[in-house]
């Protein structure tokens, strides 16, 4: 009776029972009055018992929810067959399962974040240690030529750290989904020109030949600036692997289903153990590459966020081949005809 709702229900049932007993007494005499009172009491007892049972089940559900909120691995065991309580229990079970899955996902994200922070600290520690060594040597070097050489080395190290931090910032923004991509036609020949421009000097110093075979009219749909950066990271990787006097072949395929850009180098190829992890963040492979293992991860994120895919494999003739593919959207008129079964030309073309 501490429950106010049950108390009000009991009072209403008692009033109705007394009214029925009084009416029976007036109409049928004392026997009818006592019979009506007994029937009302039995009905009230059944109603109160059923209501108390429902409240006990609700209290059990509340207890299970409380245990879930306190991180207990409670599993909802259904005791209801049908009705509102069974529906409520089922929905609560689904909700708690979703909460547990999100908690596990958050724990995994927390672990990945901790690993990423450790990787970033490790990646920055190496050039910082080198910078400290260079500055110590610079302090002790009396020769102007030697001092200039050390200053250039320190400048290169700081430039590498600046690139690493910039790439990590871009990657974190992409993974957080806060980068607003532009959407428009991007010609592949102009895109390759834009990606090759910052690499002109390294290509010339290493005497790497670039051969291009891009069909006219090959177009992607996306953000030109971000796509150029993705392609540039692939070209950087190919430049490092091609070696002195190597060769990079850039081609494209324009089909009714997709438009694909391929980049092949003349290097030794990719180790089989590295292929599944090539686009993972901070993965540098078994060959001990001088890079940070961030460029290809950034490339994959840029391409994937705009609806494309990137892959790598070894070419049978030698070297590594990277493929960046974007599917072509199905024209609205064709998709409508395939669904409705109408032949082309029956309807006016979509504007």
PDB file of C-alpha atoms in Angstrom, residues 68-338:
ATOM      1  CA  UNK A  68      23.197  -2.803 -16.299  1.00  0.00           C
ATOM      2  CA  UNK A  69      23.797   0.840 -15.407  1.00  0.00           C
ATOM      3  CA  UNK A  70      26.373  -0.347 -12.860  1.00  0.00           C
ATOM      4  CA  UNK A  71      28.233  -2.328 -15.572  1.00  0.00           C
ATOM      5  CA  UNK A  72      26.965  -5.729 -14.520  1.00  0.00           C
ATOM      6  CA  UNK A  73      26.781  -8.300 -17.307  1.00  0.00           C
ATOM      7  CA  UNK A  74      23.070  -8.901 -16.781  1.00  0.00           C
ATOM      8  CA  UNK A  75      21.111 -10.780 -19.402  1.00  0.00           C
ATOM      9  CA  UNK A  76      17.392 -10.155 -19.639  1.00  0.00           C
ATOM     10  CA  UNK A  77      15.568 -13.469 -19.196  1.00  0.00           C
ATOM     11  CA  UNK A  78      12.068 -13.175 -20.544  1.00  0.00           C
ATOM     12  CA  UNK A  79       9.351 -14.412 -18.207  1.00  0.00           C
ATOM     13  CA  UNK A  80       6.486 -12.938 -20.221  1.00  0.00           C
ATOM     14  CA  UNK A  81       4.633 -14.668 -23.000  1.00  0.00           C
ATOM     15  CA  UNK A  82       2.600 -11.842 -24.504  1.00  0.00           C
ATOM     16  CA  UNK A  83       1.340  -8.413 -23.598  1.00  0.00           C
ATOM     17  CA  UNK A  84       2.704  -4.981 -22.818  1.00  0.00           C
ATOM     18  CA  UNK A  85       5.231  -6.196 -20.250  1.00  0.00           C
ATOM     19  CA  UNK A  86       6.691  -8.694 -22.728  1.00  0.00           C
ATOM     20  CA  UNK A  87       7.044  -5.909 -25.319  1.00  0.00           C
ATOM     21  CA  UNK A  88       8.636  -3.616 -22.716  1.00  0.00           C
ATOM     22  CA  UNK A  89      11.052  -6.337 -21.625  1.00  0.00           C
ATOM     23  CA  UNK A  90      12.011  -7.078 -25.221  1.00  0.00           C
ATOM     24  CA  UNK A  91      12.688  -3.409 -25.973  1.00  0.00           C
ATOM     25  CA  UNK A  92      14.729  -3.036 -22.785  1.00  0.00           C
ATOM     26  CA  UNK A  93      16.791  -6.084 -23.750  1.00  0.00           C
ATOM     27  CA  UNK A  94      17.497  -4.547 -27.164  1.00  0.00           C
ATOM     28  CA  UNK A  95      18.402  -1.208 -25.603  1.00  0.00           C
ATOM     29  CA  UNK A  96      20.804  -2.727 -23.098  1.00  0.00           C
ATOM     30  CA  UNK A  97      22.438  -4.775 -25.858  1.00  0.00           C
ATOM     31  CA  UNK A  98      22.978  -1.618 -27.909  1.00  0.00           C
ATOM     32  CA  UNK A  99      24.401   0.138 -24.859  1.00  0.00           C
ATOM     33  CA  UNK A 100      26.835  -2.729 -24.281  1.00  0.00           C
ATOM     34  CA  UNK A 101      27.917  -2.721 -27.919  1.00  0.00           C
ATOM     35  CA  UNK A 102      28.513   1.026 -27.824  1.00  0.00           C
ATOM     36  CA  UNK A 103      30.453   0.693 -24.583  1.00  0.00           C
ATOM     37  CA  UNK A 104      32.634  -1.983 -26.165  1.00  0.00           C
ATOM     38  CA  UNK A 105      33.127   0.221 -29.219  1.00  0.00           C
ATOM     39  CA  UNK A 106      34.115   3.136 -26.988  1.00  0.00           C
ATOM     40  CA  UNK A 107      36.601   0.908 -25.173  1.00  0.00           C
ATOM     41  CA  UNK A 108      38.085  -0.171 -28.490  1.00  0.00           C
ATOM     42  CA  UNK A 109      38.286   3.462 -29.612  1.00  0.00           C
ATOM     43  CA  UNK A 110      39.968   4.357 -26.348  1.00  0.00           C
ATOM     44  CA  UNK A 111      42.535   1.602 -26.859  1.00  0.00           C
ATOM     45  CA  UNK A 112      43.138   2.683 -30.468  1.00  0.00           C
ATOM     46  CA  UNK A 113      43.523   6.294 -29.358  1.00  0.00           C
ATOM     47  CA  UNK A 114      46.083   5.275 -26.752  1.00  0.00           C
ATOM     48  CA  UNK A 115      47.974   3.250 -29.348  1.00  0.00           C
ATOM     49  CA  UNK A 116      47.822   6.134 -31.814  1.00  0.00           C
ATOM     50  CA  UNK A 117      49.179   8.565 -29.225  1.00  0.00           C
ATOM     51  CA  UNK A 118      52.016   6.159 -28.457  1.00  0.00           C
ATOM     52  CA  UNK A 119      52.766   5.825 -32.173  1.00  0.00           C
ATOM     53  CA  UNK A 120      52.742   9.592 -32.655  1.00  0.00           C
ATOM     54  CA  UNK A 121      55.102  10.049 -29.720  1.00  0.00           C
ATOM     55  CA  UNK A 122      57.391   7.385 -31.156  1.00  0.00           C
ATOM     56  CA  UNK A 123      57.312   8.916 -34.641  1.00  0.00           C
ATOM     57  CA  UNK A 124      58.135  12.381 -33.300  1.00  0.00           C
ATOM     58  CA  UNK A 125      60.810  11.162 -30.911  1.00  0.00           C
ATOM     59  CA  UNK A 126      63.142   9.988 -33.696  1.00  0.00           C
ATOM     60  CA  UNK A 127      63.458  13.319 -35.576  1.00  0.00           C
ATOM     61  CA  UNK A 128      63.541  15.233 -32.295  1.00  0.00           C
ATOM     62  CA  UNK A 129      66.463  13.121 -31.102  1.00  0.00           C
ATOM     63  CA  UNK A 130      68.222  13.719 -34.417  1.00  0.00           C
ATOM     64  CA  UNK A 131      67.571  17.463 -34.105  1.00  0.00           C
ATOM     65  CA  UNK A 132      69.100  17.528 -30.627  1.00  0.00           C
ATOM     66  CA  UNK A 133      72.167  15.732 -31.969  1.00  0.00           C
ATOM     67  CA  UNK A 134      72.467  18.096 -34.930  1.00  0.00           C
ATOM     68  CA  UNK A 135      72.161  21.154 -32.669  1.00  0.00           C
ATOM     69  CA  UNK A 136      74.835  19.752 -30.351  1.00  0.00           C
ATOM     70  CA  UNK A 137      77.171  19.201 -33.309  1.00  0.00           C
ATOM     71  CA  UNK A 138      76.323  22.651 -34.646  1.00  0.00           C
ATOM     72  CA  UNK A 139      77.412  24.237 -31.375  1.00  0.00           C
ATOM     73  CA  UNK A 140      80.797  22.511 -31.586  1.00  0.00           C
ATOM     74  CA  UNK A 141      81.443  22.946 -35.339  1.00  0.00           C
ATOM     75  CA  UNK A 142      83.857  25.822 -36.102  1.00  0.00           C
ATOM     76  CA  UNK A 143      83.858  25.293 -39.882  1.00  0.00           C
ATOM     77  CA  UNK A 144      81.242  27.512 -41.650  1.00  0.00           C
ATOM     78  CA  UNK A 145      80.661  24.912 -44.364  1.00  0.00           C
ATOM     79  CA  UNK A 146      80.035  22.236 -41.773  1.00  0.00           C
ATOM     80  CA  UNK A 147      77.704  24.532 -39.846  1.00  0.00           C
ATOM     81  CA  UNK A 148      75.711  25.251 -43.025  1.00  0.00           C
ATOM     82  CA  UNK A 149      75.436  21.517 -43.706  1.00  0.00           C
ATOM     83  CA  UNK A 150      74.149  20.889 -40.188  1.00  0.00           C
ATOM     84  CA  UNK A 151      71.656  23.740 -40.462  1.00  0.00           C
ATOM     85  CA  UNK A 152      70.251  22.265 -43.680  1.00  0.00           C
ATOM     86  CA  UNK A 153      69.982  18.867 -42.014  1.00  0.00           C
ATOM     87  CA  UNK A 154      68.111  20.390 -39.064  1.00  0.00           C
ATOM     88  CA  UNK A 155      65.803  22.241 -41.467  1.00  0.00           C
ATOM     89  CA  UNK A 156      65.001  18.975 -43.253  1.00  0.00           C
ATOM     90  CA  UNK A 157      64.198  17.266 -39.947  1.00  0.00           C
ATOM     91  CA  UNK A 158      61.878  20.072 -38.903  1.00  0.00           C
ATOM     92  CA  UNK A 159      60.192  19.939 -42.307  1.00  0.00           C
ATOM     93  CA  UNK A 160      59.579  16.199 -41.860  1.00  0.00           C
ATOM     94  CA  UNK A 161      58.055  16.769 -38.431  1.00  0.00           C
ATOM     95  CA  UNK A 162      55.855  19.539 -39.841  1.00  0.00           C
ATOM     96  CA  UNK A 163      54.637  17.206 -42.608  1.00  0.00           C
ATOM     97  CA  UNK A 164      53.926  14.443 -40.094  1.00  0.00           C
ATOM     98  CA  UNK A 165      51.882  16.700 -37.828  1.00  0.00           C
ATOM     99  CA  UNK A 166      49.977  18.139 -40.796  1.00  0.00           C
ATOM    100  CA  UNK A 167      49.204  14.645 -42.141  1.00  0.00           C
ATOM    101  CA  UNK A 168      48.048  13.443 -38.724  1.00  0.00           C
ATOM    102  CA  UNK A 169      45.793  16.467 -38.352  1.00  0.00           C
ATOM    103  CA  UNK A 170      44.240  15.839 -41.758  1.00  0.00           C
ATOM    104  CA  UNK A 171      43.765  12.150 -41.002  1.00  0.00           C
ATOM    105  CA  UNK A 172      42.120  12.858 -37.644  1.00  0.00           C
ATOM    106  CA  UNK A 173      39.730  15.352 -39.254  1.00  0.00           C
ATOM    107  CA  UNK A 174      38.846  12.843 -41.954  1.00  0.00           C
ATOM    108  CA  UNK A 175      38.222  10.053 -39.438  1.00  0.00           C
ATOM    109  CA  UNK A 176      36.055  12.411 -37.370  1.00  0.00           C
ATOM    110  CA  UNK A 177      33.946  13.156 -40.462  1.00  0.00           C
ATOM    111  CA  UNK A 178      34.278  16.941 -40.218  1.00  0.00           C
ATOM    112  CA  UNK A 179      35.867  17.575 -43.628  1.00  0.00           C
ATOM    113  CA  UNK A 180      33.432  19.177 -46.106  1.00  0.00           C
ATOM    114  CA  UNK A 181      34.286  17.645 -49.481  1.00  0.00           C
ATOM    115  CA  UNK A 182      33.484  19.501 -52.666  1.00  0.00           C
ATOM    116  CA  UNK A 183      31.755  17.527 -55.405  1.00  0.00           C
ATOM    117  CA  UNK A 184      32.458  18.126 -59.062  1.00  0.00           C
ATOM    118  CA  UNK A 185      34.030  16.610 -62.165  1.00  0.00           C
ATOM    119  CA  UNK A 186      37.783  16.095 -61.837  1.00  0.00           C
ATOM    120  CA  UNK A 187      39.716  15.368 -65.035  1.00  0.00           C
ATOM    121  CA  UNK A 188      42.338  12.695 -64.387  1.00  0.00           C
ATOM    122  CA  UNK A 189      45.000  14.245 -66.636  1.00  0.00           C
ATOM    123  CA  UNK A 190      44.786  17.573 -64.766  1.00  0.00           C
ATOM    124  CA  UNK A 191      44.647  15.723 -61.438  1.00  0.00           C
ATOM    125  CA  UNK A 192      47.884  13.854 -62.211  1.00  0.00           C
ATOM    126  CA  UNK A 193      49.559  17.127 -63.241  1.00  0.00           C
ATOM    127  CA  UNK A 194      48.591  18.646 -59.910  1.00  0.00           C
ATOM    128  CA  UNK A 195      49.842  15.617 -57.964  1.00  0.00           C
ATOM    129  CA  UNK A 196      53.179  15.482 -59.839  1.00  0.00           C
ATOM    130  CA  UNK A 197      53.991  19.162 -59.501  1.00  0.00           C
ATOM    131  CA  UNK A 198      55.441  19.032 -55.929  1.00  0.00           C
ATOM    132  CA  UNK A 199      57.471  15.935 -56.883  1.00  0.00           C
ATOM    133  CA  UNK A 200      59.210  17.454 -59.911  1.00  0.00           C
ATOM    134  CA  UNK A 201      62.511  18.082 -58.125  1.00  0.00           C
ATOM    135  CA  UNK A 202      62.787  14.664 -56.388  1.00  0.00           C
ATOM    136  CA  UNK A 203      61.905  12.946 -59.669  1.00  0.00           C
ATOM    137  CA  UNK A 204      64.648  14.844 -61.466  1.00  0.00           C
ATOM    138  CA  UNK A 205      67.247  14.249 -58.756  1.00  0.00           C
ATOM    139  CA  UNK A 206      66.597  10.506 -58.781  1.00  0.00           C
ATOM    140  CA  UNK A 207      66.305  10.427 -62.576  1.00  0.00           C
ATOM    141  CA  UNK A 208      62.952   8.662 -62.406  1.00  0.00           C
ATOM    142  CA  UNK A 209      61.036   8.529 -65.681  1.00  0.00           C
ATOM    143  CA  UNK A 210      57.271   9.099 -65.580  1.00  0.00           C
ATOM    144  CA  UNK A 211      55.197   7.592 -68.389  1.00  0.00           C
ATOM    145  CA  UNK A 212      51.541   8.617 -68.650  1.00  0.00           C
ATOM    146  CA  UNK A 213      48.740   6.991 -70.621  1.00  0.00           C
ATOM    147  CA  UNK A 214      45.475   8.619 -69.571  1.00  0.00           C
ATOM    148  CA  UNK A 215      42.557   8.529 -72.024  1.00  0.00           C
ATOM    149  CA  UNK A 216      40.922  11.822 -72.846  1.00  0.00           C
ATOM    150  CA  UNK A 217      37.697  12.438 -70.969  1.00  0.00           C
ATOM    151  CA  UNK A 218      38.518  10.220 -67.961  1.00  0.00           C
ATOM    152  CA  UNK A 219      36.801  11.962 -65.048  1.00  0.00           C
ATOM    153  CA  UNK A 220      36.217  11.369 -61.347  1.00  0.00           C
ATOM    154  CA  UNK A 221      33.512  12.979 -59.281  1.00  0.00           C
ATOM    155  CA  UNK A 222      34.821  14.485 -56.047  1.00  0.00           C
ATOM    156  CA  UNK A 223      37.057  17.074 -54.431  1.00  0.00           C
ATOM    157  CA  UNK A 224      39.996  17.914 -56.699  1.00  0.00           C
ATOM    158  CA  UNK A 225      42.315  19.190 -53.943  1.00  0.00           C
ATOM    159  CA  UNK A 226      41.868  16.179 -51.658  1.00  0.00           C
ATOM    160  CA  UNK A 227      42.025  13.682 -54.533  1.00  0.00           C
ATOM    161  CA  UNK A 228      45.269  15.272 -55.742  1.00  0.00           C
ATOM    162  CA  UNK A 229      46.740  14.764 -52.282  1.00  0.00           C
ATOM    163  CA  UNK A 230      45.664  11.112 -52.281  1.00  0.00           C
ATOM    164  CA  UNK A 231      47.275  10.486 -55.675  1.00  0.00           C
ATOM    165  CA  UNK A 232      50.385  12.415 -54.610  1.00  0.00           C
ATOM    166  CA  UNK A 233      50.871  10.103 -51.617  1.00  0.00           C
ATOM    167  CA  UNK A 234      50.743   7.093 -53.941  1.00  0.00           C
ATOM    168  CA  UNK A 235      53.255   8.726 -56.264  1.00  0.00           C
ATOM    169  CA  UNK A 236      55.560   9.463 -53.314  1.00  0.00           C
ATOM    170  CA  UNK A 237      55.475   5.808 -52.353  1.00  0.00           C
ATOM    171  CA  UNK A 238      56.191   4.766 -55.941  1.00  0.00           C
ATOM    172  CA  UNK A 239      59.052   7.276 -56.147  1.00  0.00           C
ATOM    173  CA  UNK A 240      60.678   5.820 -53.032  1.00  0.00           C
ATOM    174  CA  UNK A 241      60.332   2.260 -54.311  1.00  0.00           C
ATOM    175  CA  UNK A 242      61.333   2.907 -57.929  1.00  0.00           C
ATOM    176  CA  UNK A 243      64.898   3.705 -56.904  1.00  0.00           C
ATOM    177  CA  UNK A 244      67.605   5.620 -58.757  1.00  0.00           C
ATOM    178  CA  UNK A 245      66.908   5.772 -62.494  1.00  0.00           C
ATOM    179  CA  UNK A 246      63.604   3.953 -62.074  1.00  0.00           C
ATOM    180  CA  UNK A 247      60.306   4.264 -63.886  1.00  0.00           C
ATOM    181  CA  UNK A 248      56.716   5.125 -62.899  1.00  0.00           C
ATOM    182  CA  UNK A 249      53.838   4.297 -65.238  1.00  0.00           C
ATOM    183  CA  UNK A 250      50.542   6.114 -64.769  1.00  0.00           C
ATOM    184  CA  UNK A 251      47.515   4.795 -66.614  1.00  0.00           C
ATOM    185  CA  UNK A 252      43.734   5.005 -66.477  1.00  0.00           C
ATOM    186  CA  UNK A 253      40.732   2.943 -67.513  1.00  0.00           C
ATOM    187  CA  UNK A 254      37.352   4.501 -68.270  1.00  0.00           C
ATOM    188  CA  UNK A 255      34.572   1.891 -68.375  1.00  0.00           C
ATOM    189  CA  UNK A 256      30.774   2.165 -68.176  1.00  0.00           C
ATOM    190  CA  UNK A 257      30.930   1.005 -64.538  1.00  0.00           C
ATOM    191  CA  UNK A 258      33.973   2.790 -63.118  1.00  0.00           C
ATOM    192  CA  UNK A 259      36.938   5.060 -63.773  1.00  0.00           C
ATOM    193  CA  UNK A 260      40.265   3.778 -62.499  1.00  0.00           C
ATOM    194  CA  UNK A 261      43.729   5.263 -62.117  1.00  0.00           C
ATOM    195  CA  UNK A 262      46.742   2.924 -61.906  1.00  0.00           C
ATOM    196  CA  UNK A 263      50.287   3.710 -60.769  1.00  0.00           C
ATOM    197  CA  UNK A 264      53.028   1.137 -61.331  1.00  0.00           C
ATOM    198  CA  UNK A 265      56.673   1.473 -60.295  1.00  0.00           C
ATOM    199  CA  UNK A 266      59.779  -0.431 -61.336  1.00  0.00           C
ATOM    200  CA  UNK A 267      60.816  -1.278 -57.790  1.00  0.00           C
ATOM    201  CA  UNK A 268      61.148  -4.684 -56.135  1.00  0.00           C
ATOM    202  CA  UNK A 269      57.438  -4.851 -55.294  1.00  0.00           C
ATOM    203  CA  UNK A 270      55.693  -5.304 -51.957  1.00  0.00           C
ATOM    204  CA  UNK A 271      56.383  -8.151 -49.554  1.00  0.00           C
ATOM    205  CA  UNK A 272      53.450 -10.533 -49.271  1.00  0.00           C
ATOM    206  CA  UNK A 273      53.319  -9.969 -45.496  1.00  0.00           C
ATOM    207  CA  UNK A 274      52.950  -6.232 -46.063  1.00  0.00           C
ATOM    208  CA  UNK A 275      50.100  -6.287 -48.576  1.00  0.00           C
ATOM    209  CA  UNK A 276      47.228  -6.725 -46.033  1.00  0.00           C
ATOM    210  CA  UNK A 277      48.582  -3.906 -43.840  1.00  0.00           C
ATOM    211  CA  UNK A 278      49.900  -1.513 -46.465  1.00  0.00           C
ATOM    212  CA  UNK A 279      47.219   1.129 -45.828  1.00  0.00           C
ATOM    213  CA  UNK A 280      47.270   0.821 -42.033  1.00  0.00           C
ATOM    214  CA  UNK A 281      48.343   3.850 -40.073  1.00  0.00           C
ATOM    215  CA  UNK A 282      52.047   3.859 -39.038  1.00  0.00           C
ATOM    216  CA  UNK A 283      52.714   0.564 -40.816  1.00  0.00           C
ATOM    217  CA  UNK A 284      56.154   0.767 -42.412  1.00  0.00           C
ATOM    218  CA  UNK A 285      56.544  -2.779 -43.648  1.00  0.00           C
ATOM    219  CA  UNK A 286      59.252  -5.409 -43.365  1.00  0.00           C
ATOM    220  CA  UNK A 287      61.686  -3.463 -45.538  1.00  0.00           C
ATOM    221  CA  UNK A 288      62.192  -0.722 -42.940  1.00  0.00           C
ATOM    222  CA  UNK A 289      60.992   2.152 -45.103  1.00  0.00           C
ATOM    223  CA  UNK A 290      62.207   5.629 -44.219  1.00  0.00           C
ATOM    224  CA  UNK A 291      58.660   6.975 -44.239  1.00  0.00           C
ATOM    225  CA  UNK A 292      56.270   7.346 -41.348  1.00  0.00           C
ATOM    226  CA  UNK A 293      53.592   4.969 -42.600  1.00  0.00           C
ATOM    227  CA  UNK A 294      50.967   7.711 -42.722  1.00  0.00           C
ATOM    228  CA  UNK A 295      50.720   8.719 -46.392  1.00  0.00           C
ATOM    229  CA  UNK A 296      48.929   5.626 -47.685  1.00  0.00           C
ATOM    230  CA  UNK A 297      46.568   5.604 -44.683  1.00  0.00           C
ATOM    231  CA  UNK A 298      45.666   9.203 -45.489  1.00  0.00           C
ATOM    232  CA  UNK A 299      45.186   8.250 -49.147  1.00  0.00           C
ATOM    233  CA  UNK A 300      42.778   5.440 -48.302  1.00  0.00           C
ATOM    234  CA  UNK A 301      40.724   7.651 -45.981  1.00  0.00           C
ATOM    235  CA  UNK A 302      40.429  10.424 -48.592  1.00  0.00           C
ATOM    236  CA  UNK A 303      39.341   8.016 -51.317  1.00  0.00           C
ATOM    237  CA  UNK A 304      36.967   5.996 -49.130  1.00  0.00           C
ATOM    238  CA  UNK A 305      35.234   9.103 -47.767  1.00  0.00           C
ATOM    239  CA  UNK A 306      34.374  10.124 -51.344  1.00  0.00           C
ATOM    240  CA  UNK A 307      32.995   6.744 -52.361  1.00  0.00           C
ATOM    241  CA  UNK A 308      36.056   5.203 -54.005  1.00  0.00           C
ATOM    242  CA  UNK A 309      38.448   2.366 -53.247  1.00  0.00           C
ATOM    243  CA  UNK A 310      42.212   1.952 -53.346  1.00  0.00           C
ATOM    244  CA  UNK A 311      44.195  -1.272 -53.514  1.00  0.00           C
ATOM    245  CA  UNK A 312      47.740  -2.479 -54.128  1.00  0.00           C
ATOM    246  CA  UNK A 313      49.282  -5.644 -55.528  1.00  0.00           C
ATOM    247  CA  UNK A 314      52.471  -6.855 -57.164  1.00  0.00           C
ATOM    248  CA  UNK A 315      52.654  -6.818 -60.952  1.00  0.00           C
ATOM    249  CA  UNK A 316      53.602 -10.121 -62.614  1.00  0.00           C
ATOM    250  CA  UNK A 317      56.283  -8.245 -64.568  1.00  0.00           C
ATOM    251  CA  UNK A 318      57.762  -6.691 -61.426  1.00  0.00           C
ATOM    252  CA  UNK A 319      57.051  -3.684 -59.277  1.00  0.00           C
ATOM    253  CA  UNK A 320      53.985  -2.604 -57.329  1.00  0.00           C
ATOM    254  CA  UNK A 321      50.658  -1.483 -58.799  1.00  0.00           C
ATOM    255  CA  UNK A 322      48.244   0.849 -57.019  1.00  0.00           C
ATOM    256  CA  UNK A 323      44.651   1.146 -58.233  1.00  0.00           C
ATOM    257  CA  UNK A 324      42.262   3.950 -57.301  1.00  0.00           C
ATOM    258  CA  UNK A 325      38.743   3.271 -58.539  1.00  0.00           C
ATOM    259  CA  UNK A 326      35.568   5.345 -58.419  1.00  0.00           C
ATOM    260  CA  UNK A 327      32.274   3.780 -59.567  1.00  0.00           C
ATOM    261  CA  UNK A 328      30.100   5.683 -61.976  1.00  0.00           C
ATOM    262  CA  UNK A 329      26.579   6.549 -60.795  1.00  0.00           C
ATOM    263  CA  UNK A 330      23.777   4.752 -62.602  1.00  0.00           C
ATOM    264  CA  UNK A 331      21.749   7.243 -64.661  1.00  0.00           C
ATOM    265  CA  UNK A 332      18.356   7.946 -63.152  1.00  0.00           C
ATOM    266  CA  UNK A 333      16.497   7.171 -66.393  1.00  0.00           C
ATOM    267  CA  UNK A 334      18.128   3.738 -66.686  1.00  0.00           C
ATOM    268  CA  UNK A 335      17.453   2.809 -63.066  1.00  0.00           C
ATOM    269  CA  UNK A 336      13.793   3.837 -63.391  1.00  0.00           C
ATOM    270  CA  UNK A 337      13.354   1.774 -66.567  1.00  0.00           C
ATOM    271  CA  UNK A 338      14.933  -1.287 -64.971  1.00  0.00           C
TER     272      UNK A 338
END
